[in-house]
PDB file of C-alpha atoms in Angstrom:
ATOM      1  CA  GLN A   1      -2.009  -9.267  23.137  1.00  0.00           C
ATOM      2  CA  VAL A   2      -3.413  -7.524  20.083  1.00  0.00           C
ATOM      3  CA  ARG A   3      -1.436  -8.081  16.885  1.00  0.00           C
ATOM      4  CA  LEU A   4      -1.680  -6.816  13.339  1.00  0.00           C
ATOM      5  CA  LEU A   5      -0.383  -8.558  10.239  1.00  0.00           C
ATOM      6  CA  GLU A   6      -0.196  -6.854   6.874  1.00  0.00           C
ATOM      7  CA  SER A   7      -0.194  -8.789   3.619  1.00  0.00           C
ATOM      8  CA  GLY A   8      -0.718  -8.281  -0.089  1.00  0.00           C
ATOM      9  CA  GLY A   9       2.344  -6.267  -0.963  1.00  0.00           C
ATOM     10  CA  GLY A  10       4.465  -6.975  -3.998  1.00  0.00           C
ATOM     11  CA  LEU A  11       5.971  -5.682  -7.210  1.00  0.00           C
ATOM     12  CA  VAL A  12       3.568  -4.041  -9.646  1.00  0.00           C
ATOM     13  CA  GLN A  13       3.750  -1.680 -12.584  1.00  0.00           C
ATOM     14  CA  VAL A  14       2.609   1.904 -12.908  1.00  0.00           C
ATOM     15  CA  GLY A  15      -1.147   2.006 -13.305  1.00  0.00           C
ATOM     16  CA  ASP A  16      -1.746  -1.350 -11.650  1.00  0.00           C
ATOM     17  CA  SER A  17      -3.928  -2.040  -8.628  1.00  0.00           C
ATOM     18  CA  LEU A  18      -3.134  -3.838  -5.405  1.00  0.00           C
ATOM     19  CA  ARG A  19      -5.115  -4.647  -2.281  1.00  0.00           C
ATOM     20  CA  LEU A  20      -3.428  -4.798   1.072  1.00  0.00           C
ATOM     21  CA  SER A  21      -4.923  -6.574   4.051  1.00  0.00           C
ATOM     22  CA  CYS A  22      -4.454  -5.981   7.744  1.00  0.00           C
ATOM     23  CA  LEU A  23      -5.438  -8.944   9.887  1.00  0.00           C
ATOM     24  CA  PHE A  24      -6.224  -8.291  13.552  1.00  0.00           C
ATOM     25  CA  SER A  25      -5.769 -10.936  16.205  1.00  0.00           C
ATOM     26  CA  GLY A  26      -5.889 -11.002  19.964  1.00  0.00           C
ATOM     27  CA  PRO A  27      -8.197 -11.091  22.943  1.00  0.00           C
ATOM     28  CA  ARG A  28      -9.936  -7.774  22.262  1.00  0.00           C
ATOM     29  CA  THR A  29     -12.877  -7.165  19.958  1.00  0.00           C
ATOM     30  CA  PHE A  30     -11.756  -5.972  16.534  1.00  0.00           C
ATOM     31  CA  SER A  31     -14.910  -3.948  15.993  1.00  0.00           C
ATOM     32  CA  SER A  32     -13.841  -1.704  18.875  1.00  0.00           C
ATOM     33  CA  TYR A  33     -10.680  -0.581  17.097  1.00  0.00           C
ATOM     34  CA  GLY A  34     -10.096   2.115  14.571  1.00  0.00           C
ATOM     35  CA  VAL A  35      -7.375   1.333  12.051  1.00  0.00           C
ATOM     36  CA  GLY A  36      -4.970   3.577  10.222  1.00  0.00           C
ATOM     37  CA  TRP A  37      -2.684   2.980   7.280  1.00  0.00           C
ATOM     38  CA  PHE A  38       0.732   4.579   7.003  1.00  0.00           C
ATOM     39  CA  ARG A  39       3.643   4.163   4.639  1.00  0.00           C
ATOM     40  CA  ARG A  40       7.375   4.769   4.603  1.00  0.00           C
ATOM     41  CA  PRO A  41       8.804   5.563   1.157  1.00  0.00           C
ATOM     42  CA  PRO A  42      12.497   4.724   0.639  1.00  0.00           C
ATOM     43  CA  GLY A  43      14.670   7.212   2.466  1.00  0.00           C
ATOM     44  CA  LYS A  44      11.727   9.180   3.847  1.00  0.00           C
ATOM     45  CA  GLU A  45       9.733   9.494   7.022  1.00  0.00           C
ATOM     46  CA  ARG A  46       6.639   7.428   7.609  1.00  0.00           C
ATOM     47  CA  GLU A  47       3.506   9.224   6.424  1.00  0.00           C
ATOM     48  CA  TYR A  48      -0.207   8.942   6.925  1.00  0.00           C
ATOM     49  CA  VAL A  49      -2.264   7.259   4.196  1.00  0.00           C
ATOM     50  CA  GLY A  50      -5.734   6.967   5.671  1.00  0.00           C
ATOM     51  CA  HIS A  51      -7.909   5.494   8.386  1.00  0.00           C
ATOM     52  CA  ILE A  52     -11.231   3.898   9.089  1.00  0.00           C
ATOM     53  CA  SER A  53     -13.264   4.111  12.273  1.00  0.00           C
ATOM     54  CA  TRP A  54     -14.299   1.167  14.404  1.00  0.00           C
ATOM     55  CA  ASN A  55     -17.647   0.830  12.644  1.00  0.00           C
ATOM     56  CA  GLY A  56     -16.363   1.668   9.168  1.00  0.00           C
ATOM     57  CA  ASP A  57     -18.546   4.692   8.541  1.00  0.00           C
ATOM     58  CA  ARG A  58     -15.832   7.324   8.243  1.00  0.00           C
ATOM     59  CA  PRO A  59     -13.014   6.132   5.987  1.00  0.00           C
ATOM     60  CA  GLU A  60     -10.616   8.915   5.078  1.00  0.00           C
ATOM     61  CA  CYS A  61      -7.518   9.151   2.950  1.00  0.00           C
ATOM     62  CA  SER A  62      -4.761  11.682   2.626  1.00  0.00           C
ATOM     63  CA  ASP A  63      -4.805  14.137  -0.242  1.00  0.00           C
ATOM     64  CA  SER A  64      -1.901  12.351  -1.904  1.00  0.00           C
ATOM     65  CA  VAL A  65      -3.935   9.175  -2.417  1.00  0.00           C
ATOM     66  CA  LYS A  66      -7.520  10.418  -2.341  1.00  0.00           C
ATOM     67  CA  GLY A  67      -9.466   9.196  -5.344  1.00  0.00           C
ATOM     68  CA  ARG A  68      -7.048   6.312  -5.897  1.00  0.00           C
ATOM     69  CA  PHE A  69      -7.004   4.507  -2.537  1.00  0.00           C
ATOM     70  CA  THR A  70      -9.957   3.347  -0.502  1.00  0.00           C
ATOM     71  CA  ILE A  71     -10.156   1.757   2.931  1.00  0.00           C
ATOM     72  CA  SER A  72     -12.739  -0.741   4.049  1.00  0.00           C
ATOM     73  CA  ARG A  73     -13.147  -3.294   6.796  1.00  0.00           C
ATOM     74  CA  ASP A  74     -14.785  -6.646   7.406  1.00  0.00           C
ATOM     75  CA  ASN A  75     -15.417  -7.064  11.121  1.00  0.00           C
ATOM     76  CA  VAL A  76     -16.366 -10.700  10.629  1.00  0.00           C
ATOM     77  CA  LYS A  77     -12.959 -11.455   9.127  1.00  0.00           C
ATOM     78  CA  ASN A  78     -11.124  -9.108  11.524  1.00  0.00           C
ATOM     79  CA  THR A  79      -9.553  -7.461   8.514  1.00  0.00           C
ATOM     80  CA  VAL A  80      -9.072  -3.972   7.140  1.00  0.00           C
ATOM     81  CA  TYR A  81      -8.291  -3.486   3.477  1.00  0.00           C
ATOM     82  CA  LEU A  82      -6.415  -0.823   1.567  1.00  0.00           C
ATOM     83  CA  GLN A  83      -7.424  -0.889  -2.074  1.00  0.00           C
ATOM     84  CA  MET A  84      -4.837   0.923  -4.160  1.00  0.00           C
ATOM     85  CA  ASN A  85      -5.613   1.823  -7.763  1.00  0.00           C
ATOM     86  CA  SER A  86      -3.677   3.722 -10.424  1.00  0.00           C
ATOM     87  CA  LEU A  87      -0.430   3.142  -8.605  1.00  0.00           C
ATOM     88  CA  ASN A  88       2.483   5.381  -9.441  1.00  0.00           C
ATOM     89  CA  LEU A  89       6.185   5.372  -8.640  1.00  0.00           C
ATOM     90  CA  GLU A  90       5.658   7.596  -5.590  1.00  0.00           C
ATOM     91  CA  ASP A  91       3.510   4.893  -3.993  1.00  0.00           C
ATOM     92  CA  THR A  92       6.550   2.671  -3.521  1.00  0.00           C
ATOM     93  CA  ALA A  93       6.877   2.192   0.222  1.00  0.00           C
ATOM     94  CA  VAL A  94       6.533  -0.124   3.165  1.00  0.00           C
ATOM     95  CA  TYR A  95       2.892   0.001   4.200  1.00  0.00           C
ATOM     96  CA  TYR A  96       1.871  -0.347   7.836  1.00  0.00           C
ATOM     97  CA  CYS A  97      -1.465  -0.695   9.534  1.00  0.00           C
ATOM     98  CA  ALA A  98      -2.019   0.476  13.084  1.00  0.00           C
ATOM     99  CA  ALA A  99      -4.887   0.168  15.536  1.00  0.00           C
ATOM    100  CA  ARG A 100      -6.335   2.287  18.296  1.00  0.00           C
ATOM    101  CA  PHE A 101      -9.032   1.244  20.741  1.00  0.00           C
ATOM    102  CA  MET A 102     -12.204   3.265  20.112  1.00  0.00           C
ATOM    103  CA  GLY A 103     -10.491   5.911  18.053  1.00  0.00           C
ATOM    104  CA  VAL A 104      -8.687   6.912  14.901  1.00  0.00           C
ATOM    105  CA  GLY A 105      -6.534   9.766  13.703  1.00  0.00           C
ATOM    106  CA  ASN A 106      -4.019  10.905  11.146  1.00  0.00           C
ATOM    107  CA  ARG A 107      -0.979  10.898  13.414  1.00  0.00           C
ATOM    108  CA  GLU A 108       1.212   7.996  14.427  1.00  0.00           C
ATOM    109  CA  VAL A 109       0.985   8.867  18.107  1.00  0.00           C
ATOM    110  CA  PHE A 110      -2.731   8.040  18.127  1.00  0.00           C
ATOM    111  CA  TYR A 111      -2.033   4.372  17.562  1.00  0.00           C
ATOM    112  CA  SER A 112      -0.847   1.858  20.102  1.00  0.00           C
ATOM    113  CA  VAL A 113      -0.574  -1.300  17.998  1.00  0.00           C
ATOM    114  CA  TRP A 114       1.417  -1.619  14.783  1.00  0.00           C
ATOM    115  CA  GLY A 115       2.054  -4.286  12.222  1.00  0.00           C
ATOM    116  CA  ARG A 116       5.477  -4.996  10.769  1.00  0.00           C
ATOM    117  CA  GLY A 117       4.636  -3.724   7.318  1.00  0.00           C
ATOM    118  CA  THR A 118       4.370  -5.043   3.799  1.00  0.00           C
ATOM    119  CA  HIS A 119       6.471  -3.864   0.877  1.00  0.00           C
ATOM    120  CA  VAL A 120       4.930  -2.323  -2.210  1.00  0.00           C
ATOM    121  CA  THR A 121       7.171  -1.578  -5.160  1.00  0.00           C
ATOM    122  CA  VAL A 122       5.825   0.171  -8.227  1.00  0.00           C
ATOM    123  CA  SER A 123       8.009  -0.043 -11.322  1.00  0.00           C
ATOM    124  CA  SER A 124       7.845   1.623 -14.690  1.00  0.00           C
TER     125      SER A 124
END
């Protein structure tokens, strides 16, 4: 069974940086999976943050984080990273990674495997 485990969340201040990790485990080959990042701000619906394809050549981020967040992957370590810079109060959320075999997208329904999330709190 494929599993995802997010880590790296925490409490930071406005303007700080944080790097989240998404560790893939299971019997399938990680390099065959595209990975997306989503987040759920307090009291709001879960929203798309960005994604990276199975081979890492097409990372994309939503307009709300573009220029501040970047996504990368290390297929040797079975890990996808979400580097978050210049954090602001609106970035406070639970961050989730999700995986799809041989595909990616900007909608939750594209993904079949989800992690449990990691909390990011940005304070002033």
